[in-house]
Amino acid sequence: MAYYSVLAVTPTAEDWIPGYIGPANRLVAQHGGKYLARTASHEQVEGSEDAAALRIVIEWPSREAALNFMKDAEYAPYLKARTEGSNSFHFLIEGKDDLA
């Protein structure tokens, strides 16, 4: 079953970004992930304000693939750089409809 990472990221520093993108792209793909959206072009249309500079959506083939990516020792320094250089919120969502 597919899982989706949905992130809201607002950089507080930008020095980490150039060194992050290439390795993150490679590691996401290595773990079977696919970026569906990485953009600053988004708008909130409902609810109280939840501002974020970037919204990112990654599709994973499974929960395990997503968690293995997050736990990958090679990703650890990039994750640390992102979390220290931004306000980041990451949700892992199972691709199913519990209300159907």
XYZ file of N, CA and C in Angstrom:
300
model
N 0.840 -1.173 0.000
C 0.000 0.000 0.000
C 0.889 1.241 0.000
N 0.524 2.225 -0.787
C 1.285 3.472 -0.862
C 1.135 4.283 0.422
N 2.179 4.990 0.745
C 2.199 5.961 1.833
C 2.703 7.272 1.259
N 2.339 8.358 1.918
C 2.714 9.679 1.446
C 3.336 10.480 2.580
N 4.505 11.041 2.295
C 5.100 12.022 3.195
C 4.576 13.378 2.762
N 4.031 14.117 3.703
C 3.562 15.473 3.441
C 4.318 16.373 4.412
N 5.093 17.283 3.848
C 5.945 18.145 4.666
C 5.600 19.608 4.454
N 5.733 20.366 5.527
C 5.670 21.828 5.501
C 7.022 22.289 6.027
N 7.757 23.012 5.194
C 9.121 23.405 5.549
C 9.298 24.906 5.344
N 9.765 25.575 6.382
C 10.109 26.992 6.288
C 11.562 27.135 6.723
N 12.470 27.390 5.776
C 13.870 27.549 6.146
C 14.066 28.734 7.094
N 14.920 28.529 8.094
C 15.336 29.604 8.986
C 16.764 30.024 8.646
N 17.432 29.212 7.845
C 18.750 29.489 7.272
C 18.745 28.815 5.909
N 19.564 29.287 4.996
C 19.542 28.712 3.645
C 20.835 28.012 3.275
N 21.837 28.036 4.131
C 23.127 27.447 3.790
C 23.071 25.928 3.613
N 22.126 25.251 4.204
C 22.012 23.803 4.122
C 21.348 23.338 2.826
N 20.583 24.200 2.176
C 19.735 23.791 1.050
C 20.527 23.269 -0.152
N 21.561 23.984 -0.651
C 22.269 23.469 -1.835
C 22.882 22.078 -1.629
N 23.399 21.802 -0.447
C 23.998 20.501 -0.168
C 22.989 19.418 0.159
N 21.752 19.789 0.373
C 20.696 18.847 0.762
C 19.994 18.225 -0.446
N 19.702 19.033 -1.445
C 18.800 18.619 -2.519
C 19.308 17.395 -3.289
N 20.541 17.401 -3.746
C 21.068 16.271 -4.515
C 21.053 14.961 -3.740
N 21.657 14.920 -2.547
C 21.634 13.678 -1.775
C 20.216 13.231 -1.397
N 19.348 14.180 -1.042
C 17.970 13.802 -0.691
C 17.266 13.204 -1.906
N 17.428 13.801 -3.074
C 16.826 13.250 -4.297
C 17.261 11.807 -4.504
N 18.568 11.573 -4.400
C 19.120 10.239 -4.630
C 18.610 9.236 -3.597
N 18.591 9.632 -2.335
C 18.175 8.708 -1.278
C 16.677 8.435 -1.312
N 15.872 9.433 -1.629
C 14.432 9.198 -1.785
C 14.211 8.147 -2.875
N 14.865 8.328 -4.025
C 14.717 7.370 -5.135
C 15.248 5.994 -4.749
N 16.363 5.961 -4.038
C 16.960 4.690 -3.609
C 15.993 3.884 -2.742
N 15.159 4.574 -1.981
C 14.195 3.908 -1.101
C 12.822 3.746 -1.772
N 12.751 3.994 -3.066
C 11.512 3.775 -3.808
C 10.554 4.945 -3.780
N 10.988 6.092 -3.246
C 10.124 7.258 -3.167
C 10.119 8.055 -4.461
N 9.056 8.830 -4.618
C 8.912 9.678 -5.801
C 8.319 11.012 -5.349
N 9.012 12.101 -5.680
C 8.476 13.422 -5.364
C 7.268 13.695 -6.256
N 6.149 14.020 -5.653
C 4.948 14.415 -6.390
C 4.830 15.926 -6.445
N 5.339 16.608 -5.421
C 5.313 18.069 -5.385
C 6.415 18.553 -4.458
N 7.116 19.606 -4.898
C 8.081 20.348 -4.080
C 7.963 21.785 -4.553
N 7.231 22.577 -3.801
C 6.926 23.893 -4.340
C 6.679 24.945 -3.269
N 6.987 26.164 -3.651
C 6.618 27.326 -2.839
C 5.294 27.889 -3.343
N 4.769 27.308 -4.409
C 3.517 27.762 -5.011
C 2.355 26.960 -4.422
N 1.795 27.480 -3.338
C 0.671 26.822 -2.670
C -0.127 27.888 -1.933
N -1.355 27.577 -1.654
C -2.191 28.501 -0.893
C -3.077 27.711 0.052
N -3.320 28.282 1.200
C -4.207 27.667 2.171
C -5.617 28.155 1.885
N -6.537 27.231 1.742
C -7.909 27.591 1.397
C -8.912 27.284 2.506
N -8.426 26.741 3.626
C -9.329 26.422 4.730
C -8.534 26.383 6.025
N -9.190 26.682 7.142
C -8.606 26.559 8.469
C -7.781 27.755 8.884
N -7.310 27.710 10.144
C -6.476 28.798 10.633
C -5.102 28.712 9.970
N -4.470 29.852 9.918
C -3.231 29.974 9.154
C -2.180 28.968 9.605
N -1.592 28.302 8.627
C -0.504 27.356 8.829
C 0.537 27.660 7.755
N 1.203 28.781 7.940
C 2.146 29.257 6.927
C 3.357 28.335 6.837
N 3.810 28.093 5.625
C 5.044 27.359 5.371
C 5.568 27.844 4.033
N 6.878 27.956 3.930
C 7.477 28.425 2.679
C 7.358 27.365 1.589
N 7.528 26.097 1.958
C 7.516 25.005 0.985
C 6.556 23.911 1.423
N 5.918 23.293 0.462
C 5.118 22.085 0.700
C 5.708 20.989 -0.170
N 5.891 19.836 0.427
C 6.523 18.716 -0.264
C 5.652 17.489 -0.070
N 5.443 16.745 -1.160
C 4.688 15.501 -1.111
C 5.540 14.431 -1.783
N 5.782 13.340 -1.056
C 6.557 12.216 -1.574
C 5.689 10.966 -1.492
N 5.624 10.219 -2.562
C 4.905 8.937 -2.565
C 5.909 7.820 -2.308
N 5.550 6.931 -1.390
C 6.383 5.780 -1.036
C 5.637 4.496 -1.375
N 6.343 3.426 -1.725
C 5.668 2.159 -2.009
C 5.124 1.473 -0.755
N 5.647 1.873 0.420
C 5.201 1.255 1.676
C 5.627 2.138 2.844
N 5.045 1.853 4.000
C 5.430 2.542 5.235
C 6.898 2.257 5.553
N 7.287 1.006 5.362
C 8.651 0.598 5.660
C 9.659 1.366 4.808
N 9.342 1.581 3.532
C 10.248 2.328 2.651
C 10.441 3.749 3.183
N 9.351 4.395 3.583
C 9.441 5.760 4.114
C 10.265 5.793 5.395
N 9.993 4.875 6.297
C 10.720 4.858 7.566
C 12.180 4.470 7.369
N 12.452 3.562 6.429
C 13.840 3.206 6.141
C 14.613 4.401 5.596
N 13.969 5.205 4.776
C 14.600 6.435 4.296
C 14.930 7.347 5.476
N 13.956 7.571 6.347
C 14.168 8.476 7.479
C 15.263 7.966 8.420
N 15.425 6.648 8.532
C 16.410 6.051 9.433
C 17.747 5.768 8.756
N 17.852 6.003 7.454
C 19.070 5.711 6.699
C 20.230 6.530 7.274
N 21.302 5.848 7.667
C 22.468 6.527 8.249
C 23.057 7.547 7.280
N 22.956 7.283 5.985
C 23.479 8.233 5.005
C 22.639 9.513 4.962
N 21.347 9.396 5.275
C 20.470 10.567 5.284
C 20.611 11.385 6.575
N 21.084 10.773 7.638
C 21.121 11.414 8.964
C 21.721 12.820 8.964
N 22.874 13.071 8.337
C 23.412 14.436 8.400
C 22.559 15.449 7.624
N 21.873 14.997 6.589
C 21.016 15.891 5.803
C 19.720 16.187 6.562
N 19.186 15.185 7.235
C 18.014 15.378 8.078
C 18.348 16.366 9.197
N 19.506 16.191 9.802
C 19.940 17.104 10.869
C 20.065 18.524 10.338
N 20.657 18.688 9.166
C 20.808 20.018 8.573
C 19.447 20.646 8.290
N 18.511 19.844 7.760
C 17.181 20.376 7.466
C 16.448 20.764 8.732
N 16.472 19.919 9.734
C 15.718 20.217 10.952
C 16.348 21.359 11.748
N 17.675 21.492 11.676
C 18.320 22.611 12.368
C 18.193 23.914 11.585
N 18.036 23.817 10.254
C 17.972 25.008 9.423
C 16.581 25.368 8.951
N 15.561 24.784 9.588
C 14.187 25.082 9.170
C 13.211 24.722 10.273
N 12.007 25.211 10.108
C 10.873 24.707 10.869
C 10.205 23.705 9.937
N 10.233 22.436 10.326
C 9.734 21.370 9.458
C 8.700 20.525 10.185
N 7.652 20.191 9.454
C 6.613 19.287 9.948
C 6.436 18.209 8.900
N 6.528 16.952 9.322
C 6.485 15.819 8.401
C 5.412 14.848 8.878
N 4.455 14.602 8.004
C 3.383 13.652 8.298
C 3.523 12.482 7.347
N 3.386 11.267 7.847
C 3.364 10.071 7.017
C 1.931 9.573 6.980
N 1.372 9.518 5.780
C -0.054 9.244 5.612
C -0.245 7.983 4.803
N -1.030 7.054 5.331
C -1.364 5.830 4.623
C -2.334 6.152 3.500
N -2.078 5.628 2.309
C -2.884 5.896 1.136
C -4.158 5.046 1.114
N -5.076 5.351 2.028
C -6.338 4.619 2.062
C -7.451 5.565 2.513
N -8.661 5.143 2.320
C -9.821 5.946 2.713
C -10.568 5.219 3.816
N -10.374 5.649 5.050
C -11.045 5.029 6.194
C -12.521 5.402 6.275
N -12.960 6.367 5.497
C -14.331 6.841 5.585
C -15.203 6.327 4.453
N -14.648 5.513 3.597
C -15.432 4.988 2.471
C -16.380 3.897 2.923
